[in-house]
Coordinates of C-alpha atoms and ligand atoms in Angstrom, one line a residue:
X15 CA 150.2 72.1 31.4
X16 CA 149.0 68.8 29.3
X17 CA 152.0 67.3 31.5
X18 CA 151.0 68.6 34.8
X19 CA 146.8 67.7 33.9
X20 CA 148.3 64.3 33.3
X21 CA 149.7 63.7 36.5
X22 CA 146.5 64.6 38.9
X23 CA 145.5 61.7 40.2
X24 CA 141.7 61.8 41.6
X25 CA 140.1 59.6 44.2
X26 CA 137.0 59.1 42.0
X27 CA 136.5 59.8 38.2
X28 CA 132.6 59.2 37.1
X29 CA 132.4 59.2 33.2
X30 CA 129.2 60.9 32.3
X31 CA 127.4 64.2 33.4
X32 CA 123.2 62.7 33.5
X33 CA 121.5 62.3 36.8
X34 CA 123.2 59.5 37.4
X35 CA 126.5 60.7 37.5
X36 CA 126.2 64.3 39.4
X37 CA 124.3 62.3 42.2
X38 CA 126.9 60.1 42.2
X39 CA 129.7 62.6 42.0
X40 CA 128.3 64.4 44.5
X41 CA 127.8 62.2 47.2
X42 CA 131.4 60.9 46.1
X43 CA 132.1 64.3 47.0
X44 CA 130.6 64.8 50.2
X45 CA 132.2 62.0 51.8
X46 CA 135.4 63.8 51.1
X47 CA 136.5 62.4 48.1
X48 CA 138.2 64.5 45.0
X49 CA 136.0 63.6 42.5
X50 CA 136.7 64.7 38.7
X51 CA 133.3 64.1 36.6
X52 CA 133.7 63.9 32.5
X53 CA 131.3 64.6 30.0
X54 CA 131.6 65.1 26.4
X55 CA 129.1 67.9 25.9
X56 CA 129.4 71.5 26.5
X57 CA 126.5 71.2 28.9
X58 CA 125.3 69.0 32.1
X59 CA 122.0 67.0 32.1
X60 CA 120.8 67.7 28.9
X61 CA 118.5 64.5 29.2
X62 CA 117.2 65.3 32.2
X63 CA 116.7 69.3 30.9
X64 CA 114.2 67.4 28.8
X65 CA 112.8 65.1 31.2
X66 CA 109.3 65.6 32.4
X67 CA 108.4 68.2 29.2
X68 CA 110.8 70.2 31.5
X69 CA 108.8 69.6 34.4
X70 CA 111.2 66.2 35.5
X71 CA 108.7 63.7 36.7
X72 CA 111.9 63.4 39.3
X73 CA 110.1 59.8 41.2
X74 CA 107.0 58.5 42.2
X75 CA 105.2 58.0 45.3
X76 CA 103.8 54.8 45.4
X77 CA 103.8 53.8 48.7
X78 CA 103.7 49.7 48.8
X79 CA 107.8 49.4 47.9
X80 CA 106.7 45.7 46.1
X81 CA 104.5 47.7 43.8
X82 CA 106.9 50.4 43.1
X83 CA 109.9 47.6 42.3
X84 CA 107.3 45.4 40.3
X85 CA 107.5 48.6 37.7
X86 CA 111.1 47.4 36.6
X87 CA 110.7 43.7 36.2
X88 CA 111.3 40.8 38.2
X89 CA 115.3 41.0 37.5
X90 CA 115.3 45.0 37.6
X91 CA 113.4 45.5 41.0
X92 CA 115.5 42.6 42.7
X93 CA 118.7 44.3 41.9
X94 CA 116.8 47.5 43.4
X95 CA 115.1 46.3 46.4
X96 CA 118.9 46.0 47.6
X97 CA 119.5 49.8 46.0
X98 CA 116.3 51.1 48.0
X99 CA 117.5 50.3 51.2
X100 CA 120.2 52.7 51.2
X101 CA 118.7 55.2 49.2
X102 CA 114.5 54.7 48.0
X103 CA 112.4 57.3 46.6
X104 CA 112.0 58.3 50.3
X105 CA 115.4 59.5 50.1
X106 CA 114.8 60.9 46.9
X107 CA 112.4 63.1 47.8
X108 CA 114.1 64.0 51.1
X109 CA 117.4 65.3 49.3
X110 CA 115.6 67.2 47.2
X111 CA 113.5 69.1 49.8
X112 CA 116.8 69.7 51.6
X113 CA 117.9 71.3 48.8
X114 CA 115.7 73.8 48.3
X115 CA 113.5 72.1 45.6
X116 CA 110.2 71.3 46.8
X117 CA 108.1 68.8 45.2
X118 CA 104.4 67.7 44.6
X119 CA 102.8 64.9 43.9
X120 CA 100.7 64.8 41.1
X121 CA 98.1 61.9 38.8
X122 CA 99.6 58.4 39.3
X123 CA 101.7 59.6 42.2
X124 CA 104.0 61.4 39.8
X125 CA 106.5 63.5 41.7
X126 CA 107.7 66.7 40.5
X127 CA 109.2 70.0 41.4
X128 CA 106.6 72.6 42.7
X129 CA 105.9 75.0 40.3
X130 CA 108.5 78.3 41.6
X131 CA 106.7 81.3 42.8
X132 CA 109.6 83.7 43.3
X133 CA 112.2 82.6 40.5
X134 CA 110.9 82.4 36.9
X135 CA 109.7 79.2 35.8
X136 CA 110.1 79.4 32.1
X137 CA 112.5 76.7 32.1
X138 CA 110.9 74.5 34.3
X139 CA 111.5 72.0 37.4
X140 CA 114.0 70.1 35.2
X141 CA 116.1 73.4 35.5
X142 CA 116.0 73.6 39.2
X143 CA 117.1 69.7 39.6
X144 CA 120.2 70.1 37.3
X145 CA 121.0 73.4 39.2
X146 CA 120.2 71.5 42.8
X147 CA 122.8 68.8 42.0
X148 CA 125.2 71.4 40.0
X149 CA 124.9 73.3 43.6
X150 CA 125.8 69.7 45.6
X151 CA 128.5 69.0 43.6
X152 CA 130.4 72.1 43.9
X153 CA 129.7 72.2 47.4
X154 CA 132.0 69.2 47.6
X155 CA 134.2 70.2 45.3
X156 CA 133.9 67.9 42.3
X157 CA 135.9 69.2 39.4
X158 CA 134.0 69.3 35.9
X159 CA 135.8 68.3 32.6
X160 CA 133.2 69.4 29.7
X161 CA 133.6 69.0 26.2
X162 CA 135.6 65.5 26.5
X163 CA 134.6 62.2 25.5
X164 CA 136.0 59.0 27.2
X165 CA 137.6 56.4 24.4
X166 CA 138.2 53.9 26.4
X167 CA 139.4 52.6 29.9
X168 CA 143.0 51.2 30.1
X169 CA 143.0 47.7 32.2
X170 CA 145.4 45.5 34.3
X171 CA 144.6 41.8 34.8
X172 CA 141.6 41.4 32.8
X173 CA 139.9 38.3 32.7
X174 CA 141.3 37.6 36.4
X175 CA 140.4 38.5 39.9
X176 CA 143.3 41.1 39.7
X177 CA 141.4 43.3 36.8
X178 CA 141.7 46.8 37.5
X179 CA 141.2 49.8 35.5
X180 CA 144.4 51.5 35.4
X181 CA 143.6 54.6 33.5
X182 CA 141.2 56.2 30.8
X183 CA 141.6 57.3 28.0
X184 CA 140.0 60.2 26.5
X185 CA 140.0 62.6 22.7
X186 CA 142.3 65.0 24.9
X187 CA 144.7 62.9 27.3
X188 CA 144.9 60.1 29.8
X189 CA 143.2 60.8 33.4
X190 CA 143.8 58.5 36.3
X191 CA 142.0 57.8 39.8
X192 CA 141.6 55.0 42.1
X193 CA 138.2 54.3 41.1
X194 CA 135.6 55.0 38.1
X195 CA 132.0 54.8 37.9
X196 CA 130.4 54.3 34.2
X197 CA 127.1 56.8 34.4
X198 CA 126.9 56.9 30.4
X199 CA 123.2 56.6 30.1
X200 CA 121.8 54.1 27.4
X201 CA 121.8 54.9 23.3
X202 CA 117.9 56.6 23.6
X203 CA 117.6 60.1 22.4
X204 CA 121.7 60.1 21.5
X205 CA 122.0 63.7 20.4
X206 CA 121.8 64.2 24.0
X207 CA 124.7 62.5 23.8
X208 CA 124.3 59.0 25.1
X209 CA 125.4 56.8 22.8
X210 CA 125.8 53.6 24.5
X211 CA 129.5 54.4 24.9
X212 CA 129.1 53.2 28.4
X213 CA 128.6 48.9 27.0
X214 CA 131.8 49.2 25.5
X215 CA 133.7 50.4 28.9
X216 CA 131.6 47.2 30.4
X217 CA 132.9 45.2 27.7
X218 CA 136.8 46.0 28.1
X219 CA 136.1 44.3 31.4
X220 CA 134.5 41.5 30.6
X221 CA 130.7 42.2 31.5
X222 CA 127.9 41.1 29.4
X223 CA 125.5 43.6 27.9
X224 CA 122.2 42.6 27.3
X225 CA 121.2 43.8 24.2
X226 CA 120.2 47.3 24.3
X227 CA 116.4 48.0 22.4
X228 CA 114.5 50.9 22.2
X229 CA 111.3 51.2 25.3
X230 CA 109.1 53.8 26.0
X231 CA 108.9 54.5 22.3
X232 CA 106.0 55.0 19.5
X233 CA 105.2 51.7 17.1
X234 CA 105.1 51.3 14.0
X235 CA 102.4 49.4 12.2
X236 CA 101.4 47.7 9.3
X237 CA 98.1 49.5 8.3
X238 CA 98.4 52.9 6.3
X239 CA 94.9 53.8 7.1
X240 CA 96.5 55.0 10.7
X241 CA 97.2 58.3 9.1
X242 CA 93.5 59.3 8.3
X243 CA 93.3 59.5 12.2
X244 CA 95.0 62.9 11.7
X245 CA 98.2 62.2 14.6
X246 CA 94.4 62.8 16.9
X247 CA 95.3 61.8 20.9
X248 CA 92.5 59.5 22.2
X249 CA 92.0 59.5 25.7
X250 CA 90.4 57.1 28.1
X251 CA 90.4 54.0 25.9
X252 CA 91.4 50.6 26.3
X253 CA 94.9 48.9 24.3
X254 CA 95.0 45.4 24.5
X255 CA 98.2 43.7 23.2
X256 CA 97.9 39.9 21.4
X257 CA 100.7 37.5 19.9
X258 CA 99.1 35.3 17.8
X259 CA 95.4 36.1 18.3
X260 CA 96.0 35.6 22.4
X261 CA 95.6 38.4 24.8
X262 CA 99.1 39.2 26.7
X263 CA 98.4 42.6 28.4
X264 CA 96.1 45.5 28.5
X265 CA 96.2 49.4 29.3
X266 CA 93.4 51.7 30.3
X267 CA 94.1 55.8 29.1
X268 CA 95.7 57.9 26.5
X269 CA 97.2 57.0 23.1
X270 CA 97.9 59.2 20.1
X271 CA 97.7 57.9 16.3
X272 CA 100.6 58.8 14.0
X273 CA 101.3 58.8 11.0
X274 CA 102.8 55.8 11.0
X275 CA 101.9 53.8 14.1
X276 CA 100.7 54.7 17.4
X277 CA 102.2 56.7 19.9
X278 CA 101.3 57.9 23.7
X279 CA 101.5 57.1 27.2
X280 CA 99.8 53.5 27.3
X281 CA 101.5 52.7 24.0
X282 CA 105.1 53.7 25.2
X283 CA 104.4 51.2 27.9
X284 CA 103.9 48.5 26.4
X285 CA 106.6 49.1 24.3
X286 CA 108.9 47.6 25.8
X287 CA 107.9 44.3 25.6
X288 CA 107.1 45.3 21.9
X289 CA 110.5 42.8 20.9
X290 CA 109.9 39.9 22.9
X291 CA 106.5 39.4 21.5
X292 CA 107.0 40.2 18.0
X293 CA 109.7 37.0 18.4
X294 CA 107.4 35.1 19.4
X295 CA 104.3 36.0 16.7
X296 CA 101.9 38.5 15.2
X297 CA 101.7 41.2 17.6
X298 CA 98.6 43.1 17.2
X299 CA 97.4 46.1 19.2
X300 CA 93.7 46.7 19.9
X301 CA 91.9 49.7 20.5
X302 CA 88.5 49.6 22.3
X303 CA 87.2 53.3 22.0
X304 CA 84.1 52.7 24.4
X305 CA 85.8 50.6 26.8
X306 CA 82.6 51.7 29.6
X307 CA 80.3 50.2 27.5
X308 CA 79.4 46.8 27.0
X309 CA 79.2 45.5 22.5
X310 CA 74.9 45.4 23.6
X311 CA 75.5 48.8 25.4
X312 CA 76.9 50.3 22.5
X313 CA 74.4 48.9 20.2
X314 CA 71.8 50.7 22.3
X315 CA 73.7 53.8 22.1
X316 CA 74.4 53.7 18.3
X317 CA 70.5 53.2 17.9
X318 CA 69.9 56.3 20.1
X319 CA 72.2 58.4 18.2
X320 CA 70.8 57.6 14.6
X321 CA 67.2 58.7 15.7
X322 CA 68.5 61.8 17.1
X323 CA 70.1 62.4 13.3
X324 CA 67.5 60.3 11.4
X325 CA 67.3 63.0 8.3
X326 CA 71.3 61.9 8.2
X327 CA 73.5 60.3 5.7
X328 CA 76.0 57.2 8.0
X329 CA 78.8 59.9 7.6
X330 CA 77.2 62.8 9.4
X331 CA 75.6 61.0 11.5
X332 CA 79.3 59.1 13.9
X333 CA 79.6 62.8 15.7
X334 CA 78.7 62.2 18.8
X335 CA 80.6 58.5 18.6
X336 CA 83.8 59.4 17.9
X337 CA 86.0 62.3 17.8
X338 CA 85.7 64.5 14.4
X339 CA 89.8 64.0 13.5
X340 CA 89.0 59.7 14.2
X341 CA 85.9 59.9 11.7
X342 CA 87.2 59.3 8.5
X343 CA 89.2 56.2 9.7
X344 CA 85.9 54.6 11.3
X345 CA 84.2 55.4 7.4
X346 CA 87.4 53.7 6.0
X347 CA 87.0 50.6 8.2
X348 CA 83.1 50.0 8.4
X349 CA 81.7 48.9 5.5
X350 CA 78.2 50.6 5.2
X351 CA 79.0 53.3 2.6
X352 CA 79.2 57.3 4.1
X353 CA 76.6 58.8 2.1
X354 CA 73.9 56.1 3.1
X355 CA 71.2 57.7 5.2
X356 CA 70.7 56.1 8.7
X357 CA 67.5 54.9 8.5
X358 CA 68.8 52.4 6.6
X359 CA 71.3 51.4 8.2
X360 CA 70.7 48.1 9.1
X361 CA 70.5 45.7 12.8
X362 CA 73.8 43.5 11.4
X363 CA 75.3 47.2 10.4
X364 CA 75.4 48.6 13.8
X365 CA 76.1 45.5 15.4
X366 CA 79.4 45.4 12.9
X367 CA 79.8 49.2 14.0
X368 CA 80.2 48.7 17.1
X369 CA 82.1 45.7 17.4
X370 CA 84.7 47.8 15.3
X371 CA 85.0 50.8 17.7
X372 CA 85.7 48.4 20.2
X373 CA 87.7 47.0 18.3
X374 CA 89.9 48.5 16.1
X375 CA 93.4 46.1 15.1
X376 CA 96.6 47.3 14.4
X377 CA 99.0 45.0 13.2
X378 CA 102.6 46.0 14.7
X379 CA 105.6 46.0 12.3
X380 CA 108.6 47.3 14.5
X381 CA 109.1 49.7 17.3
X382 CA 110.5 53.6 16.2
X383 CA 114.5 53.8 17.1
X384 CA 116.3 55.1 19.7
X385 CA 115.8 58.6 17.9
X386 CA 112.6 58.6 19.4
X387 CA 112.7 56.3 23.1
X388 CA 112.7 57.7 26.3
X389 CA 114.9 54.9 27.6
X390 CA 117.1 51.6 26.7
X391 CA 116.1 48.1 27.7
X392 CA 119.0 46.1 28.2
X393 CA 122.6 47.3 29.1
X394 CA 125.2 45.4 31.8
X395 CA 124.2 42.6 33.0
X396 CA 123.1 42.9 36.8
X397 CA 124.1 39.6 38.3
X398 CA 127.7 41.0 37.5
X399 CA 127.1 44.3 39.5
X400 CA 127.1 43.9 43.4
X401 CA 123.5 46.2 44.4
X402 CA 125.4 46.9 47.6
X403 CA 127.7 49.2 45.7
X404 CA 127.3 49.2 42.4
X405 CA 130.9 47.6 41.8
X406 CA 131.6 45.7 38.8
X407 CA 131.9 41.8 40.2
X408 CA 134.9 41.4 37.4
X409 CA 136.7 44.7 37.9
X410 CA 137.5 45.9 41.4
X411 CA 137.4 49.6 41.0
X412 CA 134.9 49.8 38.7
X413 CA 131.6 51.2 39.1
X414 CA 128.3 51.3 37.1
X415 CA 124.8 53.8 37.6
X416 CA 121.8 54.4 35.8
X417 CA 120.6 54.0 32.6
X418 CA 123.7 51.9 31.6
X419 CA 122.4 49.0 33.7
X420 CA 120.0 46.6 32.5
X421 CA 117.2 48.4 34.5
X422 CA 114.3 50.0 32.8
X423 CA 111.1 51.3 34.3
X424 CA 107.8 52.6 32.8
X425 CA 107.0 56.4 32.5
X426 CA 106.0 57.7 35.9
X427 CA 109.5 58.5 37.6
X428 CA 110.9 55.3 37.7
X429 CA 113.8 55.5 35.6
X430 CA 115.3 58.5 37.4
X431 CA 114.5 57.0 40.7
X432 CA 116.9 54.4 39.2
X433 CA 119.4 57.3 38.5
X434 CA 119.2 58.8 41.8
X435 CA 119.5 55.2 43.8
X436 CA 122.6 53.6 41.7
X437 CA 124.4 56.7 41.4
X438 CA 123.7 57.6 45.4
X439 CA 124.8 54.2 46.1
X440 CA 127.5 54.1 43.9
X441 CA 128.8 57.2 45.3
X442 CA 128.8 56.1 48.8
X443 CA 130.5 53.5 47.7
X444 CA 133.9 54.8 46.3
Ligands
LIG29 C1 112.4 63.3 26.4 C2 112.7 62.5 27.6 C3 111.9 62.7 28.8 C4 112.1 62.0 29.9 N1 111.4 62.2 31.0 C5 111.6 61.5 32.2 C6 110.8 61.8 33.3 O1 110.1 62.8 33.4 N2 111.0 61.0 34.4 C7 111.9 59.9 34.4 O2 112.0 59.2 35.4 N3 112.6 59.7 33.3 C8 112.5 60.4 32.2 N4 113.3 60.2 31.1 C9 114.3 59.2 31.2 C10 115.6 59.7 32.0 O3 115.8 61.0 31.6 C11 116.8 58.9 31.8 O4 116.5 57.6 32.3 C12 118.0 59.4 32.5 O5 118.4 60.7 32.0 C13 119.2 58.5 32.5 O6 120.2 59.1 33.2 P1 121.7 58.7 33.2 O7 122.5 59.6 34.1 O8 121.9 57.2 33.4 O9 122.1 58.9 31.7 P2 122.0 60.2 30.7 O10 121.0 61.1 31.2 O11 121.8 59.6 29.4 O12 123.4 60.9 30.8 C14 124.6 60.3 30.4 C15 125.6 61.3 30.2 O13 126.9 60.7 29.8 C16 127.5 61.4 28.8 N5 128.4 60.5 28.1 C17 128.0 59.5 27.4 N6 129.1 58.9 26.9 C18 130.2 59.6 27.3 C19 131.6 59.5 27.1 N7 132.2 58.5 26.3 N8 132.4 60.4 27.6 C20 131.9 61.4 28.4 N9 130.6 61.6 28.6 C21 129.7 60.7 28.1 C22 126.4 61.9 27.9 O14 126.7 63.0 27.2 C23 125.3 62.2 29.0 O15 125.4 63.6 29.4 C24 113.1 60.9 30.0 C25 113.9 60.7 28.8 C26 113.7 61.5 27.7 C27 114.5 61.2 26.5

């Protein structure tokens, strides 16, 4: 039977059961290929089951297509602009719908499934998108092979124009097909099991990987006093980000403090250019907690407040400044003692106050690991990937989609819209 297994020969084997590869197999599929898709856990998607909070942010709707690539870089939205023209976000959305999964758009054009009416929603949209492209895959026949992990791919010709993979190798036996696409996903959140597996394919070829770092994860900081902030979730405040004392880049809404850094949407996305700058300096993050009222403004307000609670000590009297959990940090940080009653609190005091809750510095010491990141920055190198098809430019029938590529894109959609273009494309292609 091992024998007989060994012998198939498929048109298409895609290594990795993510977005990525089920679009990919199943547009393979549709085009009448036999398609055998691999994946080394029991189940299918088990990202993307998380994605969303189970709600799978599936794309976005930005309209202006310049905007929408600008969200993955000047390299990333190049290679993509190419992607898009076969298969956008327009597309995205389209297959969906066709499928039977509608979807709305929600704050920050987010796209995601409509909530269901009729089945039961309990395990969310991200459900209905695995079982939509579970659904388009069968339709076309694509044969599953769970529980398997690819080792490595077996080459011909490497290093010349001739390089072809010849066959794969996996824990189980040797598979063979006239082409492959590598849809391994990145190394973030690996017990969902990608492991960067997928760079060491790219490597047996000859492809450069650019080194894969954690992005849209928490950071770490220097100061302890972070924890007195009681993991609280601030939102509608401003994060600036400087190297060296000078500004790089700024984010308006919510951030959570942890217990060892800072975590949150508008921390997550500066993230990923967490590395670069701590290469080149200090890296500090700061926090501006009024960011709709001017240093003066704030002054004003501060005065306002201590009249209102005049009979109270500095301590009692921050409620209405700050959130309750966010208080003891501000005591720790200001220097006018807690129990000091406000009426003597002095001009230069609440000056100092408020320059401090606009202005709150964090120090940043390292970025959490992949444990903890929602995607990988880095992967194979896209000037050796042609974005027509998504075939390696060193290997002839090799293919890459998805997370494996150097593309990265922040929260919002984007990095599945990545999944669902390179792996349609990708598809089409073989
Ligand atoms: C908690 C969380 C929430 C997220 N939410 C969103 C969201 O709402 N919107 C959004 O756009 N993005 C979101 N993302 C990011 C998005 O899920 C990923 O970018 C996407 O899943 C990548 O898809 P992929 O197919 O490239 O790889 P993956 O989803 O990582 O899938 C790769 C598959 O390949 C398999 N595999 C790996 N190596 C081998 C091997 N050697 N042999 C066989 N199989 C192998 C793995 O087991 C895995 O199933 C989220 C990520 C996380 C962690």
């Amino acid at each position: 039977m091992k024998w007989a297994k060994k012998m198939e020969r498929f048109d298409v084997i895609v290594i990795g059961g993510g977005p990525a590869g089920l679009m990919a197999a199943g547009r393979a599929a549709e085009a009448g290929r036999k398609v055998l898709l691999i994946e080394k856990n029991a189940g299918l998607g088990e990202k993307l089951l998380l994605a969303g909070k189970r709600r799978c942010n599936l794309t976005n709707a930005l309209q202006d297509q310049d905007v929408f690539l600008s969200r993955y870089g000047a390299r990333g939205g190049e290679f993509l602009r190419h992607v898009f023209s076969a298969f956008g976000p327009r597309e995205t959305i389209a297959f969906f719908n066709r499928s039977g999964v509608r979807t709305v758009i929600e704050r920050g054009s987010r796209v995601f499934p409509e909530k269901s009416e009729t089945q039961d929603d309990e395990l969310g949209g991200s459900q209905r998108v695995l079982e939509c492209l579970l659904l388009y895959c069968k339709k076309g026949g694509v044969r599953f092979l769970r529980k398997t992990s690819v080792k490595a791919l077996k080459l011909t010709g490497r290093g010349g124009p001739e390089c072809r993979v010849d066959r794969i190798i996996t824990n189980a036996e040797e598979l063979s097909a006239e082409r492959y696409i590598v849809a391994t996903g990145g190394k973030s959140y690996p017990k969902t099991g990608s492991t960067g597996d997928g760079y060491r394919f790219a490597c047996q070829a000859g492809h450069r990987i650019v080194k894969p770092t954690p992005a849209l994860v928490p950071v770490r900081t220097k100061e302890t006093w972070i924890k007195l902030a009681n993991r609280f979730n601030l939102r509608n405040v401003k994060l600036s980000a400087a190297v060296n004392g000078e500004l790089v880049d700024e984010r308006f809404g919510e951030m959570e403090f942890t217990n060892f850094g800072l975590s949150g949407a508008i921390v997550m996305e500066l993230s990923s250019f967490v590395t670069d700058w701590m290469e080149r300096g200090e890296t500090t993050f700061i926090i501006d907690m009024k960011p709709a009222l001017s240093q003066e403004k704030l002054v004003a307000r501060i005065e306002r407040d201590f009249e209102k609670f005049s009979d109270r000590e500095f301590g009692r009297a921050l409620v209405d400044l700050a959130p309750s959990a966010v208080i003891p940090m501000i005591l720790e940080l200001s220097d006018v003692p807690p129990e000091k009653p406000v009426q003597y609190v002095s001009p230069e005091e609440k000056e100092d106050l408020a320059f401090l809750l606009k202005n709150i510095t964090l120090t940043l010491n390292g970025l959490w690991s992949f444990d903890h990141a929602i995607v990988t920055k880095g992967g194979v190198e896209l000037t050796e990937v042609d974005p027509k098809t998504m075939r390696s430019n060193l290997c002839e029938n090799l293919y890459f989609a998805g997370e494996v590529l150097d593309i990265n894109g922040p929260t919002g959609g984007f990095n599945l819209q990545n999944c669902w273009s390179t792996g349609a494309v990708s598809g089409s292609a073989v």
